[in-house]
Short mmCIF file of C-alpha atoms in Angstrom, two decimals:
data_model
loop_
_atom_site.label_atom_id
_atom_site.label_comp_id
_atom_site.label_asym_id
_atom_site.label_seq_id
_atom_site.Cartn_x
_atom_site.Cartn_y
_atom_site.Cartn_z
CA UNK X 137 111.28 30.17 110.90
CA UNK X 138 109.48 32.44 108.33
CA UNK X 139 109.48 35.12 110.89
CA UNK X 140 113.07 35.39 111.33
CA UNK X 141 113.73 34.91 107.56
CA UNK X 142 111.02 38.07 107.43
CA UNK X 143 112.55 39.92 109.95
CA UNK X 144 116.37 39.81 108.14
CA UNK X 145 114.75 40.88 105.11
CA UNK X 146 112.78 43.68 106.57
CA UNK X 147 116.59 44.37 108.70
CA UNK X 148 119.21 43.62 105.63
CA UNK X 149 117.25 44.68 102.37
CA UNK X 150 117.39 48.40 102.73
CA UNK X 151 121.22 48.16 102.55
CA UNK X 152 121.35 46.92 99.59
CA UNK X 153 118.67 45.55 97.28
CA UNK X 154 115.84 47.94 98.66
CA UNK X 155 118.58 50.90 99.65
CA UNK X 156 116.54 54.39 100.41
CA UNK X 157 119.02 55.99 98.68
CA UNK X 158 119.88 54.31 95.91
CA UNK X 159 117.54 52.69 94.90
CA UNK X 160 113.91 54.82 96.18
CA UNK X 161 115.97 57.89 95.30
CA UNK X 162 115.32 59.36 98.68
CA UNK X 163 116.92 61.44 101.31
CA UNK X 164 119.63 62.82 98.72
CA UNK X 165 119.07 66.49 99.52
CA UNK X 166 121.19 65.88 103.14
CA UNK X 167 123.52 63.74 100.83
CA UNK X 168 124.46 66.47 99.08
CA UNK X 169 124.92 69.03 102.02
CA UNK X 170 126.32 67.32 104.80
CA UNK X 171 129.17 64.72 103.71
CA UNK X 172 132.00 67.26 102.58
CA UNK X 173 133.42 65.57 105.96
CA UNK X 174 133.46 62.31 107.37
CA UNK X 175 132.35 63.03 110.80
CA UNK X 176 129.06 65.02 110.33
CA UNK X 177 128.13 62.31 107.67
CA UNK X 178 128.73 59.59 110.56
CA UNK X 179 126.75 61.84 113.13
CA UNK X 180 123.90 62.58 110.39
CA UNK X 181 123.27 58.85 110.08
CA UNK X 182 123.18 57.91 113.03
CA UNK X 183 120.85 60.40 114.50
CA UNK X 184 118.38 59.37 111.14
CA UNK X 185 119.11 55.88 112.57
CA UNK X 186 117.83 56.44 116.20
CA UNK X 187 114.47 58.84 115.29
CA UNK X 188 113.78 56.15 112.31
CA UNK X 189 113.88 53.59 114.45
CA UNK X 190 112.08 54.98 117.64
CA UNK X 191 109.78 57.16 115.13
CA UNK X 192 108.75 53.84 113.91
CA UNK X 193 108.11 52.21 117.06
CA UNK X 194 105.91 54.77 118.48
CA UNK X 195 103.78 55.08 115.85
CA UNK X 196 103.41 51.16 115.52
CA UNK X 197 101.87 51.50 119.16
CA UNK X 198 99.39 54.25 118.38
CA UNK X 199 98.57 53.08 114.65
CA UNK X 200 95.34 51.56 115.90
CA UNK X 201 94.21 54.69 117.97
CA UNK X 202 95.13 57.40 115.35
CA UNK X 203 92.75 58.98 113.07
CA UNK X 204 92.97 58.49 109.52
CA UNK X 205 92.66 62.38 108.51
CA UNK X 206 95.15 63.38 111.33
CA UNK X 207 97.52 60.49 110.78
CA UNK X 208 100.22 62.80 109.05
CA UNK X 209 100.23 65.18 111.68
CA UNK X 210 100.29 63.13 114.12
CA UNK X 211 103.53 61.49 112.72
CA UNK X 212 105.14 64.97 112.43
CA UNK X 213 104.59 65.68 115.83
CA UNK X 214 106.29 62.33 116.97
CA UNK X 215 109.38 62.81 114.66
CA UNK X 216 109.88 66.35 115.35
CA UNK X 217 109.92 65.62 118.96
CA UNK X 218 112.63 62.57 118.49
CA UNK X 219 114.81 65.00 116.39
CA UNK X 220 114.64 68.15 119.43
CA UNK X 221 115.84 64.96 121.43
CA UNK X 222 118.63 64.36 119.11
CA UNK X 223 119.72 68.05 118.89
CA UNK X 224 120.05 68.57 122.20
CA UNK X 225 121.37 65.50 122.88
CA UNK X 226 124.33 66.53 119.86
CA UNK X 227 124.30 70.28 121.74
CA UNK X 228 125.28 68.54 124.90
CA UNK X 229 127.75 65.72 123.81
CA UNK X 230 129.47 66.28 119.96
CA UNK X 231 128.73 70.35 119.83
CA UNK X 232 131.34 70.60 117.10
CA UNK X 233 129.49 67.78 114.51
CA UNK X 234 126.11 69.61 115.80
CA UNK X 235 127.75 73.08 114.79
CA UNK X 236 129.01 71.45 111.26
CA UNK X 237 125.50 70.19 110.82
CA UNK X 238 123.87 73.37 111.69
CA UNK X 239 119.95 73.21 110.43
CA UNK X 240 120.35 69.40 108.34
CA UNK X 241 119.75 67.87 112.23
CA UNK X 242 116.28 69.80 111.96
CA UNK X 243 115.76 68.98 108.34
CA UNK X 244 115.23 65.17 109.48
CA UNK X 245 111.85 66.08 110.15
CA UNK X 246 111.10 67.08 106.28
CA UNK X 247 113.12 63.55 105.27
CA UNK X 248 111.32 61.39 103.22
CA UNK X 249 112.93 58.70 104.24
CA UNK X 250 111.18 58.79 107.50
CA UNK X 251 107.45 59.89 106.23
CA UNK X 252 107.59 57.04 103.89
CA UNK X 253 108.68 54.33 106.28
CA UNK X 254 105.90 55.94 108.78
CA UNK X 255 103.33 55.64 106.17
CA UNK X 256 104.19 52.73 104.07
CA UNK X 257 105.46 49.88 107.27
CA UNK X 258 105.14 51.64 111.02
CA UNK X 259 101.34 52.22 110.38
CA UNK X 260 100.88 48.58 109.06
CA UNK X 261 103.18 46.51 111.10
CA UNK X 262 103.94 45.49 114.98
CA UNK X 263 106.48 47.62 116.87
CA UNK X 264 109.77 44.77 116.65
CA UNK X 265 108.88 44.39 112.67
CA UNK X 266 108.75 48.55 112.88
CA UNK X 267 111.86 49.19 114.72
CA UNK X 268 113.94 46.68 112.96
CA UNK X 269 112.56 48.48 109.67
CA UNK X 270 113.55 51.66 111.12
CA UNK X 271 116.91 50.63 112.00
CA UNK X 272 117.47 49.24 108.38
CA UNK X 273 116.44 51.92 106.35
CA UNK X 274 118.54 54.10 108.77
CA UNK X 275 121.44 52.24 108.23
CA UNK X 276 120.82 52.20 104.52
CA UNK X 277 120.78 55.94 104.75
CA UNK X 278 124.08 55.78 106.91
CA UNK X 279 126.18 53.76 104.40
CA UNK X 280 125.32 55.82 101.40
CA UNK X 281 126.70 59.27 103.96
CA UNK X 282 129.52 57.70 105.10
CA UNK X 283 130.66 56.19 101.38
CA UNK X 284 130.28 59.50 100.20
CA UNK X 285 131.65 61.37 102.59
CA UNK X 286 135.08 59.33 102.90
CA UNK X 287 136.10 59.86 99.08
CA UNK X 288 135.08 63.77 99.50
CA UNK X 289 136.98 64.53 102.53
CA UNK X 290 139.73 62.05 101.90
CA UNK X 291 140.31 63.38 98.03
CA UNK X 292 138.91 67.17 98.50
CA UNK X 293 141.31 67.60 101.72
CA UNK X 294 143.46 64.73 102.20
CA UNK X 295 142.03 63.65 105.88
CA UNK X 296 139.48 61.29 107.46
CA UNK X 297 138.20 62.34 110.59
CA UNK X 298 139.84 65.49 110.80
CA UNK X 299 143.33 63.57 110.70
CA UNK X 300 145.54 63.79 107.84
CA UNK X 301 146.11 60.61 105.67
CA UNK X 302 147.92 61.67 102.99
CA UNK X 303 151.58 62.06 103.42
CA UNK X 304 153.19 65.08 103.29
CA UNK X 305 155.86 63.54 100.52
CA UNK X 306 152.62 63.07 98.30
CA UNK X 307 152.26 66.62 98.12
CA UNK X 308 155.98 67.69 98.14
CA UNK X 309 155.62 65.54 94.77
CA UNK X 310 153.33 67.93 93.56
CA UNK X 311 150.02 66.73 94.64
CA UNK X 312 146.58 68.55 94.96
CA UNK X 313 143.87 68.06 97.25
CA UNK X 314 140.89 67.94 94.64
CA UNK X 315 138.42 71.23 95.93
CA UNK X 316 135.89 70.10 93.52
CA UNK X 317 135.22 67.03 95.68
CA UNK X 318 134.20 69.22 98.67
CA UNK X 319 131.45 70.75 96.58
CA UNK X 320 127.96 69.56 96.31
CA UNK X 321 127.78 68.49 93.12
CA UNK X 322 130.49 65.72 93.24
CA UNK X 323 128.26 63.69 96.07
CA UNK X 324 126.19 63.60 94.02
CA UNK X 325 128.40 61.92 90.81
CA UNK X 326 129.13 59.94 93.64
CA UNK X 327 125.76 58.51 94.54
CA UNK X 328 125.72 58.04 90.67
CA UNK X 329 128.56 55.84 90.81
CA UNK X 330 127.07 54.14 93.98
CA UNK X 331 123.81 53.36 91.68
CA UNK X 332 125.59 51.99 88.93
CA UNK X 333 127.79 49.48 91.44
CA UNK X 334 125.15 48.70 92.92
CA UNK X 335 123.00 48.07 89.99
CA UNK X 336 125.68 46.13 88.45
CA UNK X 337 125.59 43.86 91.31
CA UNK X 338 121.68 43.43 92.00
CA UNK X 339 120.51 42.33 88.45
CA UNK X 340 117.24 42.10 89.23
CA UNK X 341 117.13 45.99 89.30
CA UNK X 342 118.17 46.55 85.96
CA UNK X 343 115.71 47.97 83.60
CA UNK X 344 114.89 45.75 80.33
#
């Protein structure tokens, strides 16, 4: 019983109490640059997702056979192979999102989201404790790009998805899409008011 009540904290916690983002203050550099839209923020997480999870994994396997002074490189060489995968993989199969994307799907290799995770659980912990803490911490990531990236693309250009959502009468009224929302520095008032919901919420991680 304690390992299944383990393993939903190690799954569930990053999304909220023990969010990446919020909370460890990490990853917000790709915050910033790639949710102006809703897709590429979607894509982004996900492919942080899948090498978090399968970064995690592998080097669960080799933790006991990997050299203490090399133990850094040898994660960089096992996440910057996952993330070629996931480029090509976006190259072959959602070429627009990889285009909109451009060099932040090579920047997951520089993520410290992923170097921490590898250092602080993968290199301490089984693979199925690993994985489900990479697939946590990815989707904590993933939340925090897609919340953003809905209220700047939906208020900085009136669609989601590409689509439009505002009506046409709305602006025939006189309304304005709001261009400062598609710049970076409202993403990141926006993780700001992320932090103080969710601090509001999760008492325990307000400061005395």
């Amino acid at each position: 019983m304690a390992d299944k009540i383990n393993s939903k904290e190690v799954l569930f916690n990053p999304l909220s109490k023990n969010n990446p983002v919020v909370v460890q203050v990490l990853g917000i550099c790709s915050v910033l640059a790639v949710t102006a839209k809703l897709e590429p923020a979607i894509v982004m997480g996900i492919s942080v997702i899948a090498v978090l999870a399968f970064a995690n994994v592998i080097i669960s396997l080799l933790r006991s056979t990997i050299p203490t002074n090399i133990r850094i490189i040898v994660q960089l060489v096992v996440v910057a192979g996952l993330v070629v995968i996931v480029d090509q993989v976006l190259k072959a199969y959602a070429y627009d999102a990889s285009k909109q994307l451009s060099v932040f799907i090579g920047l997951i290799i520089t993520n410290c989201i992923l170097m921490g995770r590898l250092e602080a659980f993968a290199m301490a912990n089984k693979p199925w404790p690993s994985f489900l803490d990479g697939v946590g911490n990815g989707m904590g990531y993933a939340v925090i790009l897609v919340i953003v990236g809905f209220f700047r693309e939906l208020f900085g250009s009136g669609t989601l998805l590409g689509c439009r959502v505002i009506p046409q009468s709305f602006y025939d009224a006189g309304y304005v899409d709001n261009g400062l929302m598609i710049l970076p520095p409202m993403a990141l008032i926006l993780v700001a008011c992320i932090i103080w919901v969710q601090r509001s919420v999760n008492k325990d991680l307000q400061e005395d």
